[in-house]
Amino acid sequence: MLRMKAFGLPGLIAGLALSTAAAAFPIKAGQGTYQDPGITDDKIKIGLFAPLSGPARAYGEDPLNAARMWYEMINEMGGIWGRKIELVIEDDRCAANDLVAAVKKLVEQDQVFMLNGGSCSAAAVAAQEYVLRSKIPYVMLNASGDGALYPPTDYIFGGISISQRAVGGIAVDFVVKHFKAKKIGYINHDDAYGAWNLETAQYMAKEHGVSLSVESINPNITDVTAPMLKIRAANPDVLVLTTYARPAALILKRAHELGFKGPIVLTVTGTANLKQLVENVGTKDAFANFYVQDVINDSPDGPKQRWIIDMYKKRYPDLAAKPDHPTPYMPYGVAAAQTVTHALMLAGPNPTRESVARILRTLTFESGVMAGLISFGENDRAGQESSIFLKFDGEKQVLQPGVYTSRWTYKP
Amino acid sequence: MMGDWQVYWLFLQQGIASGLVTGSIYALLAIAIVIIFKTTDAPNFAAGEIFMAGAYIALYLVIFSQIAYVIAVPVTLGVTFILSALFYRVVLRRIGVSPAVAVNVVIATLGLSFVLKGIVRNTGFGDVPRSFPAVFGADTIQIGDAVLTMQDVAVFALALLAMVIFFVFFNYTRTGRAMRAVGMNPRAAALVGIDLHRTRMLIWGLSGLLSALAAILIAPKILMTADMGIVVILGFAAAIVGGFTSLPGAVVGGLIIGIVENLVGLFVSTRAIVVAPFIVIMLVLAVRPQGLFGGPTVIKKV
Amino acid sequence: MTRASYIVVAVLAGGLLVLLPLLGSGYIVYLANLMLVYIVLALGLNILIGETGQFGLAHVAFYGIGIYTTAILTGRFDVPFLVAAAAGVLLAGSIGLLLGYVSFRMRDIYLALSTFAFGEAMQWVYRSWDAVTNGPNGMRIKPAELFGARIATDHDAYPFILTATIIIIAATVWLRGSRLGRAFRAVRESEPAALAMGVDVRRAKVIAFALSAAYAGAAGGMFATFSSFIHPDSLGFTETILVVTMIVVGGLGSISGAIVGALVLGAVQELLRQAPSYQEIIYGVILILFMMYLPKGLAGAVGNLARRAG
């Protein structure tokens, strides 16, 4: 299958210039002859949704802002093939029924051309059957999306931040290669995400011939004494945490209190706010041997991330002035929006939902933001599968050598 | 490597020690819940959110207004007291206290819980887990094989102190005795000249104060989010185990729940921790509904 | 209002409902399907809390039993849809019966807390029993086949959902006028008095539990008709308390109240999605205001108006 490559930001600009120029020539289908809704000679409607309320608001708001920022930039440059992008924004509340309502409203009521949204994987699966039946291309926002990506479908694309299946395997890969670990203590959640990342962690542990001691905790846990004592009794060389931020802080604190001196690695699931993490744990001593995973291509204040932070500050000066903004998850929204705009651009002056979906199925591009290429292919609807690791001592993040790419592949 | 029995012995000690610490907080919450129930005959569905709001008020004062703990804590307790009392005065008093409108009280407190959560989320501070700056440092002490931090010990001691102060107040002061009277027999209390509405208002305020105190004590231990109110279910479990109308029962119930949580996690499965309080509630209510210390259940309807 | 005007309103409403699929987009019909499910849920809970006065808070657990049973039987065992849905209703009703037996001696807060705990434990089961429910991944629901027709879209499902709801409403009205209905209300007013009148209080309570659970199971079967996916996160206390709010805002103990409450709050939930930042605050204030100024709910308020006008 032909792999379509678009070459990151420079390529995008060139492509846009080309398409704007081409738009001057009347090669488009013309009013009234479009098969799909949401597209006219000068506009294309995209349904954008994320959790904008409730407990998951922090996971959805900023990535949605970032996606919007990208779409607005594209519009300022002339749009795609002369069409400006019109956004319709919905709140999916990170809940299955609400996400389905949001999607149905966007598709049936607002008549959008395609969908871009979702930060919560479990909720996204709820819309799967409807999306496939409606044959509408759906690119997730920053959801891992595993439940809707495996087995792969023709219209649903996700894992643009990173799929949970990639996270688990990469974490094990890293600790084996970096620390020569033989016994790994693995703490995940007993929810869907936990099950997915554990699956590949166990796969990679077997590949490497190392042992995995697992404790699966509830995200609402208040006292981590029980799981921590049990993990300590297993005497691991290294601790891998794939928990959310709050339990991660509790575990770090407990590990320190119990005298665990080995390396501790926290996957991207829990790195929402590292500064606050230090405050929550209470002492920098707990971070003597602490590493975090990230799925962007540099440390957050590194040179490669500069352009996106600047873009955010310029476009949302009020938000950027708020503490903790932009949030660490913000860049993922840009990569998701890029997926949409790249596909639309490559689809030519007369895109249809079918042609866009077809292009997405083999799309590969460099986002200039994420650790690895965004790429889809046969049996692969999870876009981004690489990570970097940083050592965090409580103050500074130091990039560790190597980009780790998931080696797990889906076998139907 | 330790032998199996040594490991289990360690588990037991640590489970009990840590369980006592979190249990003392559940006990405070249980007291807050029970005093309201005794006097208004309806469950307070906003208990968790008042607890949460108390923590955030303290957070705002300590972190963002940079006020010292010694001032911030009493101010928080005072503010929570006033807000809770106000809620009774403005909303609940109007709805009434009879069993017939218990369901309305439930929905009204539910509404309060939504409002509080929404406000906290809108401030933007509620989504990232937060804590207060450490007061007691990270030093640890060892009790047998179990390890506790100075913070843990301080939390337990302060919670116990609060409970002692509360018991003295409730049993030996005039206002406290008036509250008990209203709880036991409102009609008789009114006849004796006790202002029912004022007393109930004070009780709501007191309940809010206790919840806020519990929140301040436990926030560094469980970390604050806008959804931390979910912890209050453990307060309910504690109240049931102890006997829903018994205050000493609430304390014992809290400690038991804290220990049971840990022991279930250590000896059964980590996944079972979250369902353990519900199993406890069902078992106690099915087998011995008056809990450990409650008297015979009083039927208030005729 | 005169009898004639009632009939006119009913005909208009009925006509609107029947014409809905032609007038509305798939989104509107989806919402309508959801509202109808809420109506059945509300009617069921009204039997327990409104009619019989038993504060049971496990309602959505039985909704879940209906959904999962239907999904598992049709998806894994190729059982015909109606049979699977009926099995869901029976299973839900049976477990409701059991719950009624265990808790018939409990009152008020104790009943509320034990049923609440049961509901939470059931949600934990849905989340953790991976082998049966697929655990935290949620479960896909096979498209229904009813009377030879394959139900693929919301439009397809609507006539069946509407018919089922109308039948259930009729049954509920009949139940209210029946001897069992009178027994329920007697238990609510005063158990000792009911006993004195010869009502088997225990039997009435247990049946009330079983019936309300069966209603919830039926609502689950209806949900499975037009939905393709169920997740344990949707089956928690928040959802149960939403149904409680519906019947209280609508008017406790009133059938039309339950229906109106379900429609109003269902609509409010969806409308509030347009105001993400403030929706929780707005919703909370709505609840508080209703309890302060319309304690008998909407049905009660309409009743008062009618009394004053007539």
Coordinates of C-alpha atoms in Angstrom, one line a residue, chain A residues 53-59 61 183 189-191 214-218 220-235 244-250 253-254 256-258 272-273 276-277 279-283 285 322-325 327, chain B residues 1-2 7 10-11 14-15 18-19 22 26 63-64 118 121-125 127-134 138 140 145 147-149 151-152 218 220-225 227 230-231 234 258 261-271 273-274:
Chain A
S53 CA -17.0 19.5 32.2
G54 CA -16.8 17.1 35.1
P55 CA -13.8 15.3 36.5
A56 CA -12.2 14.8 33.1
R57 CA -12.3 18.4 32.1
A58 CA -8.5 18.7 32.6
Y59 CA -7.9 16.0 30.1
E61 CA -10.2 21.3 27.6
K183 CA 12.1 -8.1 38.5
H189 CA -5.5 0.6 37.6
D190 CA -8.3 -1.9 37.6
D191 CA -10.0 0.0 34.8
V214 CA 1.4 -6.6 39.4
E215 CA -0.9 -4.7 41.7
S216 CA -4.1 -3.2 40.2
I217 CA -5.6 -0.4 42.3
N218 CA -8.8 1.5 42.0
N220 CA -10.3 6.3 44.0
I221 CA -8.1 4.5 46.5
T222 CA -7.4 6.4 49.7
D223 CA -4.9 4.3 51.5
V224 CA -2.2 2.6 49.4
T225 CA -0.7 0.7 52.3
A226 CA -2.0 -2.6 51.1
P227 CA -0.7 -2.6 47.5
M228 CA 2.6 -1.0 48.5
L229 CA 3.3 -3.6 51.2
K230 CA 2.6 -6.4 48.8
I231 CA 4.8 -4.9 46.1
R232 CA 7.6 -4.5 48.5
A233 CA 7.3 -8.0 49.6
A234 CA 7.9 -9.0 46.0
N235 CA 11.2 -7.2 46.2
Y244 CA -3.2 8.7 37.3
A245 CA -1.6 11.6 39.0
R246 CA -3.3 11.3 42.4
P247 CA -2.6 7.7 43.1
A248 CA 0.9 8.2 41.7
A249 CA 1.6 10.8 44.3
L250 CA 0.3 8.6 47.1
K253 CA 5.1 9.0 49.1
R254 CA 4.5 5.5 50.4
H256 CA 9.7 6.7 50.0
E257 CA 8.3 6.0 53.5
L258 CA 8.8 2.3 53.1
A272 CA -0.4 15.8 34.5
N273 CA 1.4 18.3 36.7
Q276 CA 2.2 19.7 41.9
L277 CA 3.3 16.1 42.1
E279 CA 4.2 19.3 46.4
N280 CA 1.8 16.5 46.9
V281 CA 4.5 14.0 47.8
G282 CA 6.0 16.6 50.1
T283 CA 9.7 16.0 49.7
D285 CA 14.0 13.2 48.4
K322 CA -3.3 31.1 34.2
P323 CA -1.2 28.9 36.4
D324 CA -0.3 25.5 35.0
H325 CA -1.3 26.5 31.5
T327 CA -1.2 21.8 30.4
Chain B
M1 CA 13.6 -12.4 52.3
M2 CA 11.2 -12.7 55.1
V7 CA 5.3 -11.1 56.1
L10 CA 4.1 -7.3 59.2
F11 CA 1.0 -6.8 57.0
Q14 CA 1.0 -2.1 59.2
G15 CA -2.6 -2.6 58.1
S18 CA -2.3 2.8 58.9
G19 CA -5.9 1.8 59.3
T22 CA -7.4 6.9 58.1
Y26 CA -13.6 8.4 58.8
I63 CA -1.6 28.5 49.2
F64 CA -3.0 31.4 47.4
G118 CA -19.3 23.1 40.2
R121 CA -14.3 23.1 39.4
N122 CA -14.7 26.5 38.0
T123 CA -12.0 28.0 40.1
G124 CA -9.6 25.8 38.1
F125 CA -8.0 24.5 41.2
D127 CA -8.8 19.2 38.7
V128 CA -5.2 18.7 39.6
P129 CA -4.7 16.8 42.8
R130 CA -3.4 19.1 45.5
S131 CA -2.1 19.1 49.0
F132 CA -1.1 21.4 51.7
P133 CA 2.6 22.1 52.4
A134 CA 4.0 19.6 54.7
A138 CA 8.7 13.2 56.3
T140 CA 9.0 8.3 60.3
D145 CA 7.2 -3.7 62.3
V147 CA 6.1 2.4 59.8
L148 CA 4.1 5.7 60.3
T149 CA 5.1 9.2 59.4
Q151 CA 2.1 13.5 59.8
D152 CA 0.2 10.2 60.3
I218 CA -6.7 14.1 55.5
P220 CA -2.2 15.6 52.5
K221 CA -2.9 11.9 52.9
I222 CA -5.4 11.3 50.1
L223 CA -4.8 14.5 48.1
M224 CA -7.5 16.9 47.1
T225 CA -9.6 16.9 44.0
D227 CA -14.3 14.7 43.5
I230 CA -16.5 10.3 47.5
V231 CA -14.6 9.5 50.7
L234 CA -16.6 5.5 54.3
G258 CA -10.1 2.0 58.2
E261 CA -10.0 -1.5 54.2
N262 CA -6.3 -2.3 54.7
L263 CA -6.7 -5.9 55.8
V264 CA -9.0 -6.6 52.9
G265 CA -6.4 -5.1 50.5
L266 CA -3.6 -7.0 52.1
F267 CA -5.2 -10.4 52.6
V268 CA -7.9 -10.7 50.0
S269 CA -7.2 -8.6 47.0
T270 CA -6.4 -5.0 46.1
R271 CA -9.3 -4.9 43.7
I273 CA -10.8 -2.7 48.6
V274 CA -13.2 -0.4 47.0

